mmCIF file of N, CA and C in Angstrom:
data_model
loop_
_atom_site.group_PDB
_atom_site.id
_atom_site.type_symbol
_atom_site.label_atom_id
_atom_site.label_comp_id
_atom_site.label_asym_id
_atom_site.label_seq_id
_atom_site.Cartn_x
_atom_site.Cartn_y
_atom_site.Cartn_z
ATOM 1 N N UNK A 1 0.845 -1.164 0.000
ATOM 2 C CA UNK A 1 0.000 0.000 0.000
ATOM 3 C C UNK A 1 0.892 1.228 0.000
ATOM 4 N N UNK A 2 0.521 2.204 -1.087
ATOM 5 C CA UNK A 2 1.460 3.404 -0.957
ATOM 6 C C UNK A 2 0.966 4.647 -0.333
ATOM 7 N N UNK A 3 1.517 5.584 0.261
ATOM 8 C CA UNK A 3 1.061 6.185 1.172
ATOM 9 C C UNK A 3 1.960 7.400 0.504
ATOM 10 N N UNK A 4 0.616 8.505 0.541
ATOM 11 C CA UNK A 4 1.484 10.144 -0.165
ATOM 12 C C UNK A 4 1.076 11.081 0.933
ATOM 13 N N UNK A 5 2.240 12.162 0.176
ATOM 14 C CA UNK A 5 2.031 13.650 1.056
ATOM 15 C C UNK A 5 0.860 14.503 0.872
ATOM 16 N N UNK A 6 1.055 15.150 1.671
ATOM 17 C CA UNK A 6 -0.248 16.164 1.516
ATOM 18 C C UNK A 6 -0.079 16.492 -0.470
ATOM 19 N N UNK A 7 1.071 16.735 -0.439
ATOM 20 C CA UNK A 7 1.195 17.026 -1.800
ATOM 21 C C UNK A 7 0.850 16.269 -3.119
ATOM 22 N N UNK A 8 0.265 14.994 -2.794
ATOM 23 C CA UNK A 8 0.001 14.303 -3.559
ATOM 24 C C UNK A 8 1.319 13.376 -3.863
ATOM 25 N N UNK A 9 2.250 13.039 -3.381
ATOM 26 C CA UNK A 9 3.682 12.473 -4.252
ATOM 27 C C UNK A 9 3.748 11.353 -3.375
ATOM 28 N N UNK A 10 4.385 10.369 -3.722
ATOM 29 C CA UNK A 10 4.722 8.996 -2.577
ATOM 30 C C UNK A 10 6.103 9.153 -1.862
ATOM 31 N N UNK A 11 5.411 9.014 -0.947
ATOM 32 C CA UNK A 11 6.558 9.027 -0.105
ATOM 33 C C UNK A 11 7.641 7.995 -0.013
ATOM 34 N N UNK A 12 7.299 7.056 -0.877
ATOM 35 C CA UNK A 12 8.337 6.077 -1.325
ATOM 36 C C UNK A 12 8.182 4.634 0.005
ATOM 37 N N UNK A 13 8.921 3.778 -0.598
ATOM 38 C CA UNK A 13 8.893 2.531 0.275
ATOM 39 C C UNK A 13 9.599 2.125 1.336
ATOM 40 N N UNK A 14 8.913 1.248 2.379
ATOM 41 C CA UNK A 14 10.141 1.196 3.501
ATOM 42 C C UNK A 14 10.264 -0.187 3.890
ATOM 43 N N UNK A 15 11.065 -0.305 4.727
ATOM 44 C CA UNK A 15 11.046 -2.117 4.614
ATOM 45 C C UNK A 15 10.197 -2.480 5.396
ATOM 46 N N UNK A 16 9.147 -1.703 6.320
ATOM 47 C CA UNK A 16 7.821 -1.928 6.761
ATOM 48 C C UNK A 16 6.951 -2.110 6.448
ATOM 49 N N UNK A 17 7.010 -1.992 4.925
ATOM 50 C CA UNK A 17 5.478 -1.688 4.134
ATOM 51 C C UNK A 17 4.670 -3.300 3.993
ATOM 52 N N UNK A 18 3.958 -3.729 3.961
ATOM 53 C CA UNK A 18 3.569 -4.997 4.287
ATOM 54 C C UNK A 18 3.536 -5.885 2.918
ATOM 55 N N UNK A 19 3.665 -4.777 1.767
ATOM 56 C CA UNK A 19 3.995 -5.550 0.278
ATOM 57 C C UNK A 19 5.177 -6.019 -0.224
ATOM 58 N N UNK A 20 6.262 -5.699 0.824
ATOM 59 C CA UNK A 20 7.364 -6.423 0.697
ATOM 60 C C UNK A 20 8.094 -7.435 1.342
ATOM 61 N N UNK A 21 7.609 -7.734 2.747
ATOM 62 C CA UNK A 21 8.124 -8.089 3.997
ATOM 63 C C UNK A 21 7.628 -9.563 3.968
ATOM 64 N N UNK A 22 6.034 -9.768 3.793
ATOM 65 C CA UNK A 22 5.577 -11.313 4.233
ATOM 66 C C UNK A 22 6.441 -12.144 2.998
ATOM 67 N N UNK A 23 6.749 -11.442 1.555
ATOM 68 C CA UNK A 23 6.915 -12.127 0.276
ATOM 69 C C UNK A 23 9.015 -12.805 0.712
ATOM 70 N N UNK A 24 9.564 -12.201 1.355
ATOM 71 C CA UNK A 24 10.624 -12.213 1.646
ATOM 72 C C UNK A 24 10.529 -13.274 3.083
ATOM 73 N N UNK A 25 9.446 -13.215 3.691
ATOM 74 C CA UNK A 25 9.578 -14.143 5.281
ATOM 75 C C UNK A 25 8.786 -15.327 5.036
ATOM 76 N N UNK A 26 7.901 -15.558 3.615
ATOM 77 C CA UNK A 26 8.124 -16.974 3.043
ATOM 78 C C UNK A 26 8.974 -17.482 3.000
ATOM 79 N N UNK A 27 9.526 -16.779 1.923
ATOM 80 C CA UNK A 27 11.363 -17.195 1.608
ATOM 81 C C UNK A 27 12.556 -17.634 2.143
ATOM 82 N N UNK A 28 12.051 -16.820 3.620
ATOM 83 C CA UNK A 28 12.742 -17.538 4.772
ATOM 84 C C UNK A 28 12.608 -18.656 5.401
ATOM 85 N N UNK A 29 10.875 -18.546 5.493
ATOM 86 C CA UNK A 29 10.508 -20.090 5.875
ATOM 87 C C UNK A 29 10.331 -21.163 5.056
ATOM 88 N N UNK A 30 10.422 -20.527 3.983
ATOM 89 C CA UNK A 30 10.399 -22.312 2.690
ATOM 90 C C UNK A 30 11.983 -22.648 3.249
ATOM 91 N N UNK A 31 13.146 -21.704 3.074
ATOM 92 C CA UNK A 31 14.251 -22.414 3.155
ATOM 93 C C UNK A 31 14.553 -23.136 4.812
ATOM 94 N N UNK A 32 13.953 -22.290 5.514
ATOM 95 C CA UNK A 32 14.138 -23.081 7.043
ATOM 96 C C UNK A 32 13.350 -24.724 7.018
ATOM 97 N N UNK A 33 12.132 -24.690 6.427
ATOM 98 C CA UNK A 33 11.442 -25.539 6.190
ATOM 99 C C UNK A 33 12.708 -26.986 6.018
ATOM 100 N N UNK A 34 12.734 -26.253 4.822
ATOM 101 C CA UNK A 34 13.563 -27.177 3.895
ATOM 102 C C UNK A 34 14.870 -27.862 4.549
ATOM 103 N N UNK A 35 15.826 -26.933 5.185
ATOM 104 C CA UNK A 35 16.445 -27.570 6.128
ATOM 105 C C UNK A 35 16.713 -28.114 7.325
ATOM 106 N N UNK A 36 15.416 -27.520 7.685
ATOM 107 C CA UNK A 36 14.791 -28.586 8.686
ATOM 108 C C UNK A 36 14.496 -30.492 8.362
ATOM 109 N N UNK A 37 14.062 -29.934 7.273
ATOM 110 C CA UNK A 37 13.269 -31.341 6.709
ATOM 111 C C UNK A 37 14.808 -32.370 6.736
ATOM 112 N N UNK A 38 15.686 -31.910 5.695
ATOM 113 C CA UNK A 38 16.987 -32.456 5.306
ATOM 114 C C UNK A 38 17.529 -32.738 6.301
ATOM 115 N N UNK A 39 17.752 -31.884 7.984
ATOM 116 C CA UNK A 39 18.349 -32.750 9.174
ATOM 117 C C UNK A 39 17.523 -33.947 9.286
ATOM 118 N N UNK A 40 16.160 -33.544 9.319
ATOM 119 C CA UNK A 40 15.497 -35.267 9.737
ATOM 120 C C UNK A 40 15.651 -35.786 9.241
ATOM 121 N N UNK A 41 15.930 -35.906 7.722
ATOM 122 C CA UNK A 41 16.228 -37.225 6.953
ATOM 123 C C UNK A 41 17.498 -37.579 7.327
ATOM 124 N N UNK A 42 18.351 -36.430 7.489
ATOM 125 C CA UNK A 42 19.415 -37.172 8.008
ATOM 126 C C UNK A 42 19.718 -37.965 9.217
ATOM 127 N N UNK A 43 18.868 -37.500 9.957
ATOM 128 C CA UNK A 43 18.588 -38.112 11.503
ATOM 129 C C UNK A 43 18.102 -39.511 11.213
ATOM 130 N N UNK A 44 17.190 -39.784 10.451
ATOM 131 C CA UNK A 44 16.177 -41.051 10.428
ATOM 132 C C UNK A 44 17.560 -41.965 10.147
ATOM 133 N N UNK A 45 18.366 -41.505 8.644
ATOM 134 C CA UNK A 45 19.270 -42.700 8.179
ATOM 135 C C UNK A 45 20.066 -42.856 9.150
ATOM 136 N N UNK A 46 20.582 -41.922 9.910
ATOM 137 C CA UNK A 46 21.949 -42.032 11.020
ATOM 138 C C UNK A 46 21.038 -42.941 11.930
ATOM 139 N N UNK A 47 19.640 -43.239 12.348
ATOM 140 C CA UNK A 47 18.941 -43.948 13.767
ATOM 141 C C UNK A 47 19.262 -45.441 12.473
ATOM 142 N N UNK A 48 18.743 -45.284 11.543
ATOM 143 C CA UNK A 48 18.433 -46.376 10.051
ATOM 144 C C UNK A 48 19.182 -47.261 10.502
ATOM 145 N N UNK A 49 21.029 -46.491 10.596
ATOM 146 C CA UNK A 49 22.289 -47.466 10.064
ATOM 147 C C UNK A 49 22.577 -48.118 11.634
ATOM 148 N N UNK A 50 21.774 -47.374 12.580
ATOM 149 C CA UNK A 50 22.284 -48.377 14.002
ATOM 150 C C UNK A 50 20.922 -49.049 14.791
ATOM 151 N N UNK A 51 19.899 -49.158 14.009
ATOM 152 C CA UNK A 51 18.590 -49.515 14.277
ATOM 153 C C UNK A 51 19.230 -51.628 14.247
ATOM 154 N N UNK A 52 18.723 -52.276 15.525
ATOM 155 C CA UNK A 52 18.870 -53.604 15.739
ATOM 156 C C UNK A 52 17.873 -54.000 15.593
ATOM 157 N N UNK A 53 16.726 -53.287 15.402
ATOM 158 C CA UNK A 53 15.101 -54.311 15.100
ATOM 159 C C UNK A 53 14.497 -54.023 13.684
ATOM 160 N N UNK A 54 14.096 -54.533 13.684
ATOM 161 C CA UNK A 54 14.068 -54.968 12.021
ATOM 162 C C UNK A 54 12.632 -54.508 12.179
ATOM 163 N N UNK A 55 11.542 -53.734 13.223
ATOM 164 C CA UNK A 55 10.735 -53.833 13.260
ATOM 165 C C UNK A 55 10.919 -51.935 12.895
ATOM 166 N N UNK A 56 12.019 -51.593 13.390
ATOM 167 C CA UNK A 56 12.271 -49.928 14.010
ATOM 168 C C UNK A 56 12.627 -49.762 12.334
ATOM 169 N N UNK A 57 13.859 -50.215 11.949
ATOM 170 C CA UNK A 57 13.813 -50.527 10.258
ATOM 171 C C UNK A 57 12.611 -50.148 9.501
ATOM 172 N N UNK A 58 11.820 -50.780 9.798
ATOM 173 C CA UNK A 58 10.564 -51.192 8.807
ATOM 174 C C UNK A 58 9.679 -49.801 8.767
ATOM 175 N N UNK A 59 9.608 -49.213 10.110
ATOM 176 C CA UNK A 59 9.071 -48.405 10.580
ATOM 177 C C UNK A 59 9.496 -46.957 10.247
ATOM 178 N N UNK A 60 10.796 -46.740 10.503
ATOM 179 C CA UNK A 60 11.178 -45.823 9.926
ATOM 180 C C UNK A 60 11.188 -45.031 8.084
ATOM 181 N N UNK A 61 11.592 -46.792 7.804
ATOM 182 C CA UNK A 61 11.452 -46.748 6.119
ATOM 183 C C UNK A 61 10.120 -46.536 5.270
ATOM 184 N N UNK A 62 9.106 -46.542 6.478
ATOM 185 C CA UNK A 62 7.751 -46.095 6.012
ATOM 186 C C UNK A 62 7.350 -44.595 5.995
ATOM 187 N N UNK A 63 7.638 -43.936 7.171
ATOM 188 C CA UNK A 63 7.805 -42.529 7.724
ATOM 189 C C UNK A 63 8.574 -42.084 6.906
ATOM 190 N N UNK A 64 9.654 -42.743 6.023
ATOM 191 C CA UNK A 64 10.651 -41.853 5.094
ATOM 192 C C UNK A 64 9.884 -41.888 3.813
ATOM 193 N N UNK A 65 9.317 -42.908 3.488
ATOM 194 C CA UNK A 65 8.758 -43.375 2.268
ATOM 195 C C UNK A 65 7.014 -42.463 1.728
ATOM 196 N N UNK A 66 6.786 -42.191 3.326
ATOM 197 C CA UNK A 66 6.106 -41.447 3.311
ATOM 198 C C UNK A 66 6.108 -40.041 2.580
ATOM 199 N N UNK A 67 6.901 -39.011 2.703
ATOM 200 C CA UNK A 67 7.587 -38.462 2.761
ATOM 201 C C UNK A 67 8.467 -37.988 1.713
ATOM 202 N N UNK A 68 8.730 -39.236 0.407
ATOM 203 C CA UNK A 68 9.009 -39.130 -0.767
ATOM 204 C C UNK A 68 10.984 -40.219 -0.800
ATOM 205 N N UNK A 69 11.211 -39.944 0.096
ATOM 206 C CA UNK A 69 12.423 -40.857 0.300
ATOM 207 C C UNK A 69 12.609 -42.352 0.426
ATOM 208 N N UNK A 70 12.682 -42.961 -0.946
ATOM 209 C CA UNK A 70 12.926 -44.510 -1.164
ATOM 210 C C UNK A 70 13.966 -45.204 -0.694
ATOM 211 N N UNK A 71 13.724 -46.501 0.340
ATOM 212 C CA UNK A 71 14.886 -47.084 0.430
ATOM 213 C C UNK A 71 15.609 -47.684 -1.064
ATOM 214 N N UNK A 72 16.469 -47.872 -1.327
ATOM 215 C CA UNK A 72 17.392 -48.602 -2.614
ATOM 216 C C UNK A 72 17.752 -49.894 -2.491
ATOM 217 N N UNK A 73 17.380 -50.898 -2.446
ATOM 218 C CA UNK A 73 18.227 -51.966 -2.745
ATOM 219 C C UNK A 73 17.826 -52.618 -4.324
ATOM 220 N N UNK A 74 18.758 -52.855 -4.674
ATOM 221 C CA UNK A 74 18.857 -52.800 -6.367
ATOM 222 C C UNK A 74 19.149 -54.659 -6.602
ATOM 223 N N UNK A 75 18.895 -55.006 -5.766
ATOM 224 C CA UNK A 75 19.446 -56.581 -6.048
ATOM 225 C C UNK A 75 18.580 -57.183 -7.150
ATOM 226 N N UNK A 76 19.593 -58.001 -8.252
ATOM 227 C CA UNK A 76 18.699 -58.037 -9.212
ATOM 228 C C UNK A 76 19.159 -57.882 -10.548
ATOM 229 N N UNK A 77 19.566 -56.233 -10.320
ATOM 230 C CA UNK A 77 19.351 -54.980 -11.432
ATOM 231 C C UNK A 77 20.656 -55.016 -11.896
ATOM 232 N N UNK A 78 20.858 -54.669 -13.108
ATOM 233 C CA UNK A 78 22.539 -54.589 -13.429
ATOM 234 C C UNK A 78 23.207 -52.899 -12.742
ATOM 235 N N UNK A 79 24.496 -53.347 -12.153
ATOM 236 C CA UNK A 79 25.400 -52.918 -11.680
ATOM 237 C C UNK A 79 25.364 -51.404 -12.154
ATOM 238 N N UNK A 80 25.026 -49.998 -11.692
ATOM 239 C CA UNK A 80 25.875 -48.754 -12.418
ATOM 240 C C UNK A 80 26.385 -47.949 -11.626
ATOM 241 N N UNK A 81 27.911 -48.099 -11.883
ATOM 242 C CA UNK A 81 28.455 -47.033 -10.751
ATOM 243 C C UNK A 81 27.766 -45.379 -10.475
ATOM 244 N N UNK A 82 26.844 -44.862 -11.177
ATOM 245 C CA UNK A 82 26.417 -44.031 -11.295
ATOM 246 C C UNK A 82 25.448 -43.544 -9.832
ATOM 247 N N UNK A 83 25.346 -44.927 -9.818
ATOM 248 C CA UNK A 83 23.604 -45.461 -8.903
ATOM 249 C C UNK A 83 24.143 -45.682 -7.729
ATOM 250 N N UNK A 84 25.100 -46.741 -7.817
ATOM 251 C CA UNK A 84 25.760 -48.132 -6.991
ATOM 252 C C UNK A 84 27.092 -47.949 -6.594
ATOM 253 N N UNK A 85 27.319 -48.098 -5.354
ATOM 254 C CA UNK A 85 28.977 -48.657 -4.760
ATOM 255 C C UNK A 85 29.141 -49.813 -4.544
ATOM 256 N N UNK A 86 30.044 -50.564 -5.503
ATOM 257 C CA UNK A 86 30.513 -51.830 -5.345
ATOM 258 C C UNK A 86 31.110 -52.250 -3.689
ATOM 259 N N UNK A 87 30.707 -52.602 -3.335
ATOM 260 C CA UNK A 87 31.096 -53.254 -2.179
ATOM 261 C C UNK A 87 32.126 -54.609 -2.300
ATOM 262 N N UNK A 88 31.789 -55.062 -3.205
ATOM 263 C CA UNK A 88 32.366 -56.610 -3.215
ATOM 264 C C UNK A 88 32.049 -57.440 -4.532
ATOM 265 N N UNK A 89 32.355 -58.819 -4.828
ATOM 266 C CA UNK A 89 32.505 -59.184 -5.714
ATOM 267 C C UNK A 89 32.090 -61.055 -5.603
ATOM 268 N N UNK A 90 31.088 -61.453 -6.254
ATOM 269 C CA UNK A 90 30.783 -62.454 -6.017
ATOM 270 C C UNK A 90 31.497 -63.370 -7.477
ATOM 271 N N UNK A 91 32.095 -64.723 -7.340
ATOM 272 C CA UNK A 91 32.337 -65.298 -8.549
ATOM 273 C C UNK A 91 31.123 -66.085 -9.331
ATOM 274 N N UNK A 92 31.075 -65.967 -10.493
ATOM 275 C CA UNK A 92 30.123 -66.721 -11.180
ATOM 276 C C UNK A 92 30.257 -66.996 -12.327
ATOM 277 N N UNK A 93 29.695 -68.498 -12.910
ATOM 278 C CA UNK A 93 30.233 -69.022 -14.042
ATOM 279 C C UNK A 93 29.277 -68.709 -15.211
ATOM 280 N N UNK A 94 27.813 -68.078 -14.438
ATOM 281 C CA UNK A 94 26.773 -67.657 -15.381
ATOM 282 C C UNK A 94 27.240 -66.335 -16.330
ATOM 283 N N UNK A 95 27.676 -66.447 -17.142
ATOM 284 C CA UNK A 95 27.855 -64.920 -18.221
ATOM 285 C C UNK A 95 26.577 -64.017 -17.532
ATOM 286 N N UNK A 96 25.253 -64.301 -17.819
ATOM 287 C CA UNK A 96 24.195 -63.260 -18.036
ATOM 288 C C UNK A 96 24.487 -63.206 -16.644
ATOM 289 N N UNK A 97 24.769 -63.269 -15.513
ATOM 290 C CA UNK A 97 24.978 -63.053 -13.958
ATOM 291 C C UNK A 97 25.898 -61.873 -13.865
ATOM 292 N N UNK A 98 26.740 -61.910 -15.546
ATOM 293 C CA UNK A 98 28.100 -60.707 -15.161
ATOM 294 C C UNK A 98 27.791 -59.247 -14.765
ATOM 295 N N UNK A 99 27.985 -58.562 -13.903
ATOM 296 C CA UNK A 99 27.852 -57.303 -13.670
ATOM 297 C C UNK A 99 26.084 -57.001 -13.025
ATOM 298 N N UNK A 100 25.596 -58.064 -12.494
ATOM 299 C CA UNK A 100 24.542 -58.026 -11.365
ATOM 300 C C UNK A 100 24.165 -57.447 -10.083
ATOM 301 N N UNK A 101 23.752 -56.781 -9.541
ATOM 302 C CA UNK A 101 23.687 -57.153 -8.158
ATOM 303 C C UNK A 101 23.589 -58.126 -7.593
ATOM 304 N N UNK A 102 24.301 -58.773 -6.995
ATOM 305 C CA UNK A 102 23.543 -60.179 -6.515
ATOM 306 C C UNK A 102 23.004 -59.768 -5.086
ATOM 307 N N UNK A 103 23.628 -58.745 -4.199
ATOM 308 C CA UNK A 103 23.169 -58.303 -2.429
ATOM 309 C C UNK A 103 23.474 -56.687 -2.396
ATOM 310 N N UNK A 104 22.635 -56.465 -1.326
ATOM 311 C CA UNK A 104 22.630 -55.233 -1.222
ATOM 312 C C UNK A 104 23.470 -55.338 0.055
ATOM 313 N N UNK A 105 24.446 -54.540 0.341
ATOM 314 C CA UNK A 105 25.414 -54.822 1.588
ATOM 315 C C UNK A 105 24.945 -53.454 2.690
ATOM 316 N N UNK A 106 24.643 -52.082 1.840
ATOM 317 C CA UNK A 106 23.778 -51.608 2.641
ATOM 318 C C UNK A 106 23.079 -50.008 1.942
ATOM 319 N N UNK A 107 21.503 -50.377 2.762
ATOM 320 C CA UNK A 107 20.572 -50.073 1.776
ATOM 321 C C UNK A 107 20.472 -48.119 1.489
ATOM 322 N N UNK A 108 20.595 -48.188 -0.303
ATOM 323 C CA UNK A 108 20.597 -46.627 -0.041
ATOM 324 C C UNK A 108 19.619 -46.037 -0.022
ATOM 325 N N UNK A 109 19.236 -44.462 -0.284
ATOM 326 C CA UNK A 109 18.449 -43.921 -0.634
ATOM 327 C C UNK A 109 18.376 -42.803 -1.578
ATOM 328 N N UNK A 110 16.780 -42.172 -1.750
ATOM 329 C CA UNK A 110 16.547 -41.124 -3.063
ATOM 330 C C UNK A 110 15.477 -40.164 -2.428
ATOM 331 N N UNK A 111 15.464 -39.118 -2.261
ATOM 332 C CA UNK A 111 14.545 -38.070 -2.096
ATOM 333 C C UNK A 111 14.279 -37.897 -3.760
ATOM 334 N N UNK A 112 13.094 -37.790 -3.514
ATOM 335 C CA UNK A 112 12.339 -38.024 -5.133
ATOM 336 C C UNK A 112 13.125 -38.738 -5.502
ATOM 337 N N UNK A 113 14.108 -37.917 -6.772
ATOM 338 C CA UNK A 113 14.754 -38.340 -7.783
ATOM 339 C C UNK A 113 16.847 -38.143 -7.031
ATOM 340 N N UNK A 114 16.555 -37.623 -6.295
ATOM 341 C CA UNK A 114 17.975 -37.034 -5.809
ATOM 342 C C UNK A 114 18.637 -37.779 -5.122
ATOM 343 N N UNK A 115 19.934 -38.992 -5.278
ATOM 344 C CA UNK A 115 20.101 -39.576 -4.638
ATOM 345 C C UNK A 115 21.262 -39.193 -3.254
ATOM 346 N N UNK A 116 20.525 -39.465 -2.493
ATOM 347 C CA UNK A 116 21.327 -39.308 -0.894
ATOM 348 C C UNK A 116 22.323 -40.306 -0.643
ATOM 349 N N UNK A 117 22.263 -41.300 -1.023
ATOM 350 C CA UNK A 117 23.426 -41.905 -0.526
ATOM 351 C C UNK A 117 23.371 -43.242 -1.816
ATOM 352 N N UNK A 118 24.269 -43.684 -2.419
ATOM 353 C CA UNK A 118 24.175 -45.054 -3.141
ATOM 354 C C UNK A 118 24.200 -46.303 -2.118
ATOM 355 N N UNK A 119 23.443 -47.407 -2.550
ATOM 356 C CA UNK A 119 23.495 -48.446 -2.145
ATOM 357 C C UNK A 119 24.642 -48.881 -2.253
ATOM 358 N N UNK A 120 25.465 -49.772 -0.867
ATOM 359 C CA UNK A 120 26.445 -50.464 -0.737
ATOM 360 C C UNK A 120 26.128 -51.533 -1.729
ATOM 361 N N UNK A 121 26.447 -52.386 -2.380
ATOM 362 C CA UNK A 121 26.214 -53.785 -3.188
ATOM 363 C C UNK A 121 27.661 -54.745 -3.773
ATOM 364 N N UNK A 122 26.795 -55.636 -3.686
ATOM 365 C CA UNK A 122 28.151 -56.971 -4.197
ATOM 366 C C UNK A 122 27.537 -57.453 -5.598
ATOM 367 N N UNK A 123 28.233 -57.422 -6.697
ATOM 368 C CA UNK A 123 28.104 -57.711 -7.804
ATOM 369 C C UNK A 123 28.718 -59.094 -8.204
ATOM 370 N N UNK A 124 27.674 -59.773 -8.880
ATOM 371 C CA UNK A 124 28.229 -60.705 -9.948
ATOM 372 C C UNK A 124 29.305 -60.791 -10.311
ATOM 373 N N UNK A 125 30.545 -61.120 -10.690
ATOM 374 C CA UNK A 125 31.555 -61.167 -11.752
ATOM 375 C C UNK A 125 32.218 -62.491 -12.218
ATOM 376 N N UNK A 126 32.454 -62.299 -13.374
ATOM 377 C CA UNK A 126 32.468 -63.518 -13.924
ATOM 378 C C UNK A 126 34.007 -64.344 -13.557
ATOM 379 N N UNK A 127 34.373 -65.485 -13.139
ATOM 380 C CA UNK A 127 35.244 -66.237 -12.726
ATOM 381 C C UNK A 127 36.524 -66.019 -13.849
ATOM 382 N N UNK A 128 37.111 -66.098 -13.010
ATOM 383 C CA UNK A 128 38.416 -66.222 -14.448
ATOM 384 C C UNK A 128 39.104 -67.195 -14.155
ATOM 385 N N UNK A 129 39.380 -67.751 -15.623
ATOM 386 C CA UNK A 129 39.688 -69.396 -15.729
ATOM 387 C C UNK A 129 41.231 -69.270 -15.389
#
């Protein structure tokens, strides 16, 4: 809202004026939001990686999943360092087995599309004679 002089002229803007202030203290709170959010995820995986019940596991990975954050285990899927940290190396005489996951050694994750951490995994590889 602009506010003039007797003279008719504006007296110009101040950082009180209420058309500038709430648009800027969104801005503040989307980003507080936001890193708020990002400690808890980080909190959940740090409880994740020392969680002994498989029940607290389960539980958590729902509350994350909720939320938009997928656990990863890729077992299965062919190997991409892109995705995946090789952990280890299994021998195998199956060719189509070469460059597999065969285990997930430990499980990663993805906010949406953004990956937070790659899955630990042990891959297929083929034996050498």
């Amino acid at each position: 809202m602009a506010w003039f002089r007797k003279d008719g002229t504006d007296r110009g803007s101040t950082a009180s004026d209420t058309d500038v202030h709430p648009l800027q203290q969104q801005d503040t709170d989307l980003e507080r939001a936001l890193a708020d959010r990002q400690a808890l995820i980080q909190m959940c995986l740090y409880a994740l990686d020392r969680a002994r019940s498989g029940g607290v596991v389960e539980r958590l990975e729902e509350g994350l999943a909720a939320i938009g954050v997928q656990a990863l285990r890729p077992d299965g899927e062919r190997f991409d360092p892109a995705r995946h940290e090789a952990g280890g190396a299994v021998p195998t005489d199956d060719p189509a087995l070469d460059g597999v996951v065969a285990e997930t050694e430990v499980t990663g994750f993805a906010d949406h599309d953004r990956l937070l951490r790659a899955p630990i995994v042990t891959v297929y590889a083929k034996k050498n004679l």
